Short mmCIF file of C-alpha atoms in Angstrom, two decimals:
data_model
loop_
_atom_site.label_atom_id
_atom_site.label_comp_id
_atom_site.label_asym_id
_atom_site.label_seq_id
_atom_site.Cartn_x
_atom_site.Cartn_y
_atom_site.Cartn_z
CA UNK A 1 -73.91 -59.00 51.19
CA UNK A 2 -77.60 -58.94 51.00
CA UNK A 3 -79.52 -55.38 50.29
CA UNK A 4 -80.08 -55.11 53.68
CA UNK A 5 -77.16 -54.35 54.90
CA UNK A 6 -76.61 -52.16 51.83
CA UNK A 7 -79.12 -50.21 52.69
CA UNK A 8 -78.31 -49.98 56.43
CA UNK A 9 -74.62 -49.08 55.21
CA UNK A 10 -75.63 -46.01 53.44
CA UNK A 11 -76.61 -42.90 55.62
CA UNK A 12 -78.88 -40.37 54.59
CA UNK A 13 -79.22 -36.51 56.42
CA UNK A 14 -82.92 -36.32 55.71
CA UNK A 15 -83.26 -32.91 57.07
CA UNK A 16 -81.96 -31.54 54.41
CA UNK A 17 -81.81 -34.23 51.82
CA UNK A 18 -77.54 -34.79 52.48
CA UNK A 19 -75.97 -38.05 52.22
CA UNK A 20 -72.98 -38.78 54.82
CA UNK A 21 -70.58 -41.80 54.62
CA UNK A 22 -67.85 -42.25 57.46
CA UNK A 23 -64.28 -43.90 57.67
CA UNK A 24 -63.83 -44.81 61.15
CA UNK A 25 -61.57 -47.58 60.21
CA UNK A 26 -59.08 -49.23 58.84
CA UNK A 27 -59.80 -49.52 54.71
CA UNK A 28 -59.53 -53.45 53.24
CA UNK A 29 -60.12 -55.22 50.15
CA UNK A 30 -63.10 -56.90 50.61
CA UNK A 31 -65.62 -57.68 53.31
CA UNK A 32 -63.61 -60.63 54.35
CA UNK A 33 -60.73 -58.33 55.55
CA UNK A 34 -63.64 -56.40 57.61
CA UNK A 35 -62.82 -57.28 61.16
CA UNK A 36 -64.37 -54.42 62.64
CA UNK A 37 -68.33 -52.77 61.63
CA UNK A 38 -65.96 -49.57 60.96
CA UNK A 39 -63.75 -50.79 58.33
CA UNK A 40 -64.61 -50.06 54.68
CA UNK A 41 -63.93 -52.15 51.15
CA UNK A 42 -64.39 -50.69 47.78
CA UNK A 43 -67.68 -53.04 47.30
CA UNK A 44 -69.04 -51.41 50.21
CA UNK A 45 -68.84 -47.94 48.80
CA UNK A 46 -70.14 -49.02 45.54
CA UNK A 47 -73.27 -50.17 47.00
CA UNK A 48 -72.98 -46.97 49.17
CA UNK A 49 -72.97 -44.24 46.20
CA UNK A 50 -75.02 -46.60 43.93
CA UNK A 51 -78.11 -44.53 43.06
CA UNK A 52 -76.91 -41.73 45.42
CA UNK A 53 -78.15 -38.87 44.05
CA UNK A 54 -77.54 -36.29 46.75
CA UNK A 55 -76.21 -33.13 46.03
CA UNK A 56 -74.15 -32.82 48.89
CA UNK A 57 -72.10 -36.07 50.24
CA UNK A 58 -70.07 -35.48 53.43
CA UNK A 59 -67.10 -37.62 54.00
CA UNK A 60 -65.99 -38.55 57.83
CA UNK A 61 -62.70 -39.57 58.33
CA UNK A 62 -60.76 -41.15 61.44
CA UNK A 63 -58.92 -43.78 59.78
CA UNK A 64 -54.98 -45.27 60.18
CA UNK A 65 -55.36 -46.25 56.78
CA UNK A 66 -54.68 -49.55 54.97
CA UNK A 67 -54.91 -51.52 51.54
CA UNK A 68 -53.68 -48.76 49.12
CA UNK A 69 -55.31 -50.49 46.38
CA UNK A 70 -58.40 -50.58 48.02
CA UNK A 71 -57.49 -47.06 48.95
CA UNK A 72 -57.18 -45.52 45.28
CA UNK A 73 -60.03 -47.50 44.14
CA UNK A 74 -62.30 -45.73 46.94
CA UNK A 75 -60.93 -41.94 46.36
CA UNK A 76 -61.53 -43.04 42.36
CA UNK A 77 -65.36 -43.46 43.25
CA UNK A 78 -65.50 -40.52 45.33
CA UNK A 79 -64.31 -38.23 42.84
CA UNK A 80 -66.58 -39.33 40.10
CA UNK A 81 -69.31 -38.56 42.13
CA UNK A 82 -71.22 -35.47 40.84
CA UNK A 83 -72.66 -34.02 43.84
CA UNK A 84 -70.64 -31.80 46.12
CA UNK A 85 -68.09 -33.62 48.48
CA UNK A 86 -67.21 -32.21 51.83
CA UNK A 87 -64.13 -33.80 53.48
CA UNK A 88 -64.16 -33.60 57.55
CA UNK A 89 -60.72 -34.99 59.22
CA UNK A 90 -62.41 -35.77 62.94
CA UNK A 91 -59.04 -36.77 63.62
CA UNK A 92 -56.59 -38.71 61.37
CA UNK A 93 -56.98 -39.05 57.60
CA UNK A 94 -53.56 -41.33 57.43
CA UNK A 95 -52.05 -43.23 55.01
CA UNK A 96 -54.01 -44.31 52.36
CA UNK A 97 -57.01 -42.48 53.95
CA UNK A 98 -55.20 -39.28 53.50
CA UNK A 99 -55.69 -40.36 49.72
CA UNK A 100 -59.14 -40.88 50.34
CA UNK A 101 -59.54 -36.67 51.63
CA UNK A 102 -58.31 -35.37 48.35
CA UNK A 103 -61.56 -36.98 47.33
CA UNK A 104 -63.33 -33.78 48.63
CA UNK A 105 -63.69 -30.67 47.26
CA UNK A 106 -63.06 -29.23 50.33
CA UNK A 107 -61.26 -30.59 53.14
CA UNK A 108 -62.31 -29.20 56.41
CA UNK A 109 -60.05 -29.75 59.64
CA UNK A 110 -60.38 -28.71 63.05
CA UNK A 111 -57.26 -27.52 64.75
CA UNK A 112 -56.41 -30.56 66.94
CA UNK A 113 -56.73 -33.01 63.95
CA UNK A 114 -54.04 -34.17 61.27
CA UNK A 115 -52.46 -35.79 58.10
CA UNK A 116 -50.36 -38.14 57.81
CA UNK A 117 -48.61 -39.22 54.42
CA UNK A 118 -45.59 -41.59 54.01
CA UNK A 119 -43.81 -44.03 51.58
CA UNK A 120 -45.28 -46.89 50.61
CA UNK A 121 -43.64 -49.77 52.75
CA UNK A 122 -43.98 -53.45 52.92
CA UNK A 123 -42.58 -56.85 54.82
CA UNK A 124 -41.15 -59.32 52.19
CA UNK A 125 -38.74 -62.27 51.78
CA UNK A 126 -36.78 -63.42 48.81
CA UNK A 127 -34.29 -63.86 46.52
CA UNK A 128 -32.49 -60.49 44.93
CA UNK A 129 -34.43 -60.75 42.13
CA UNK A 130 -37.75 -60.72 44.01
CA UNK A 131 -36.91 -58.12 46.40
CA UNK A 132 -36.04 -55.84 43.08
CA UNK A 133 -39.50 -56.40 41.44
CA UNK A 134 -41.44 -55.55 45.13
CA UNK A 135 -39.14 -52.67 45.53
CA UNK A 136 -39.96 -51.76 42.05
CA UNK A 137 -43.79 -51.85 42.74
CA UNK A 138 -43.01 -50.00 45.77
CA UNK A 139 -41.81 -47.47 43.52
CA UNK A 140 -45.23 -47.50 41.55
CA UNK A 141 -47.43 -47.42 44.27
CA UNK A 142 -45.25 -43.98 45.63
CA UNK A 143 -45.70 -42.30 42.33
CA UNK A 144 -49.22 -43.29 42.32
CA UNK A 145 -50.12 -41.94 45.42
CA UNK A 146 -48.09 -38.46 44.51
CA UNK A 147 -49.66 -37.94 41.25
CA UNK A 148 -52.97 -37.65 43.45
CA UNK A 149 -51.34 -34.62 45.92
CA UNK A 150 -49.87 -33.20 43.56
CA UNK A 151 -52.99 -32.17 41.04
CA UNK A 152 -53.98 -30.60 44.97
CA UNK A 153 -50.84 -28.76 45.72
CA UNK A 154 -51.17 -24.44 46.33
CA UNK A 155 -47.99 -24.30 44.56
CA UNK A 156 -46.49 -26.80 41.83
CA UNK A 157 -43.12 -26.41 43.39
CA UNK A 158 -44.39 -27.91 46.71
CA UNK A 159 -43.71 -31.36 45.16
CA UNK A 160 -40.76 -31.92 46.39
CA UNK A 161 -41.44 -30.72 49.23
CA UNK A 162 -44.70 -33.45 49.80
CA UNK A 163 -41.92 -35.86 48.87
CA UNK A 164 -39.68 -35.62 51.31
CA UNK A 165 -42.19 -35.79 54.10
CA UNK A 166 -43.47 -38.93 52.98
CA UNK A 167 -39.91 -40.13 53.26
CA UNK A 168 -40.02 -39.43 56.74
CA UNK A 169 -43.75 -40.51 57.32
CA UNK A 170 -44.92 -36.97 58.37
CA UNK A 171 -48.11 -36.10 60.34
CA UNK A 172 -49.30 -32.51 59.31
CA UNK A 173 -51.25 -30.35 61.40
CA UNK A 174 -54.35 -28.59 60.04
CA UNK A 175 -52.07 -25.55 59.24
CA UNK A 176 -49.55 -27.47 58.33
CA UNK A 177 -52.00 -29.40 55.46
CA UNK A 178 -53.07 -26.09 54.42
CA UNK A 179 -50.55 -24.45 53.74
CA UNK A 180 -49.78 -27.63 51.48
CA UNK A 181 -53.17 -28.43 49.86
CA UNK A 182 -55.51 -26.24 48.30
CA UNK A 183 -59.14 -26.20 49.91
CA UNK A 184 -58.30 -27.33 52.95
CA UNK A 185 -60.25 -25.17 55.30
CA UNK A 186 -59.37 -25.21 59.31
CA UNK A 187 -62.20 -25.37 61.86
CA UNK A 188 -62.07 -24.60 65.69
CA UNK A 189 -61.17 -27.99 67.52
CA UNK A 190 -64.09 -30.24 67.84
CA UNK A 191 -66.20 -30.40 70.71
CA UNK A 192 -67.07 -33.22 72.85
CA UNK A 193 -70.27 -32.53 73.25
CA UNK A 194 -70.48 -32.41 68.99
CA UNK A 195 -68.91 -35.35 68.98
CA UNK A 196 -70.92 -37.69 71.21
CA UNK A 197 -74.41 -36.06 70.43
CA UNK A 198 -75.32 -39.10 67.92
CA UNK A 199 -72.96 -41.76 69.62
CA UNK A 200 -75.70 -43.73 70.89
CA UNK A 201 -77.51 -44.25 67.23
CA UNK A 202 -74.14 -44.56 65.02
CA UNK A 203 -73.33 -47.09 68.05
CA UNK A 204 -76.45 -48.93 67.47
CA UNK A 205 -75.95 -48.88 63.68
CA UNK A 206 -72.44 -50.11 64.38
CA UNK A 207 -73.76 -53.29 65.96
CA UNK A 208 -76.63 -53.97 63.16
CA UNK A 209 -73.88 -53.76 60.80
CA UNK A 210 -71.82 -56.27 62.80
CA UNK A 211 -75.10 -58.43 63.54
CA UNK A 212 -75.94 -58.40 59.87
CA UNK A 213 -72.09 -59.44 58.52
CA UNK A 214 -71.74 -62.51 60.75
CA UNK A 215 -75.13 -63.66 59.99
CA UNK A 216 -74.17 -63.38 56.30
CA UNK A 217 -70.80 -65.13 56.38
CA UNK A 218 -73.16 -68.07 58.63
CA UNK A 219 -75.65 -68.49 55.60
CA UNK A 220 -72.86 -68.32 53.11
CA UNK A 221 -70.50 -70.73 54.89
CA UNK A 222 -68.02 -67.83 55.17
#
């Protein structure tokens, strides 16, 4: 997309010179998957973080999740980035997006929010053979997903542990995630008040951004 909606992608706190990126939706591929203003692709966040030089980067999350490709590609960026990184759950960092958290170097949650972590799972057809090799990459993708709690565990032995909930798609509390993860840091439950205090400019944001796509994907035949 053009640099204008790069530009109007990337949020700045310039108060106090912090940067602040938000997941408020589902996480795709690319921006052709991006049905919605909120959903993110790992282009996006490139553009985001390129040139970022902010010491402090705060990361929003409310997501259900998505592409777990897309997924590790994102919490790759985020953890190369030098500055700071503070993680805030405003409600659900699932799936994939609960990936995305370990990004942080601390993960803040208020009491009434959660994580939820499962198996990787997919709808195929097939022959035997076929079914083997996507149940084989299933495999993958769970062990790639692990090796990423685990290096955040309190305790090593907690592996198994993290396993087993996946297997039955778990959603943690704040307590819950912190007595699991290291860093994880629980807040009061959020306000509405705190909540809605910048709706009306992240709304109008929301619809530049939407604006700004469709008139891209007109010019480019998209």
């Amino acid at each position: 997309m053009k640099e204008n909606l790069s530009t109007l992608l990337r949020v700045r706190n310039l108060a106090n010179g912090d940067a602040a990126l938000y997941f408020y939706g589902e996480i795709v591929s690319d921006w052709w998957e991006a049905w919605s203003s909120a959903d993110k692709y790992p282009e996006a966040i490139r553009r985001m973080l390129d040139g970022l030089s902010s010491e402090h980067l705060h990361i929003y999350i409310n997501s259900p999740g998505g592409s777990v490709f897309a997924g590790m590609a994102i919490y790759n960026m985020l953890s190369r980035y030098k500055g700071r990184k503070t993680v805030h759950v405003d409600g659900i960092a699932a799936s994939i997006a609960s990936v995305i958290a370990m990004a942080g170097d601390v993960i803040e949650m208020p009491e009434n929010t959660m994580l939820m972590i499962h198996r990787a799972w997919a709808s195929v057809s097939g022959n035997t053979e076929e079914l083997a090799r996507y149940a084989e990459l299933l495999a993958k993708v769970d062990n790639a997903v692990v090796s990423v709690y685990s290096e955040r565990l309190n305790v090593t032995d907690d592996l198994e542990r993290v396993i087993e909930l996946m297997g039955k798609e778990s959603y943690l509390s704040a307590a819950e995630t912190a007595a699991l993860f290291r860093g994880v840091s629980i807040k009061p439950p959020i306000q509405m008040a705190a909540c809605t205090k910048n709706a009306g400019a992240i709304y109008a944001a929301s619809m530049e951004y939407e604006r700004l796509r469709l008139l891209e994907m007109k010019n480019t035949g998209g």
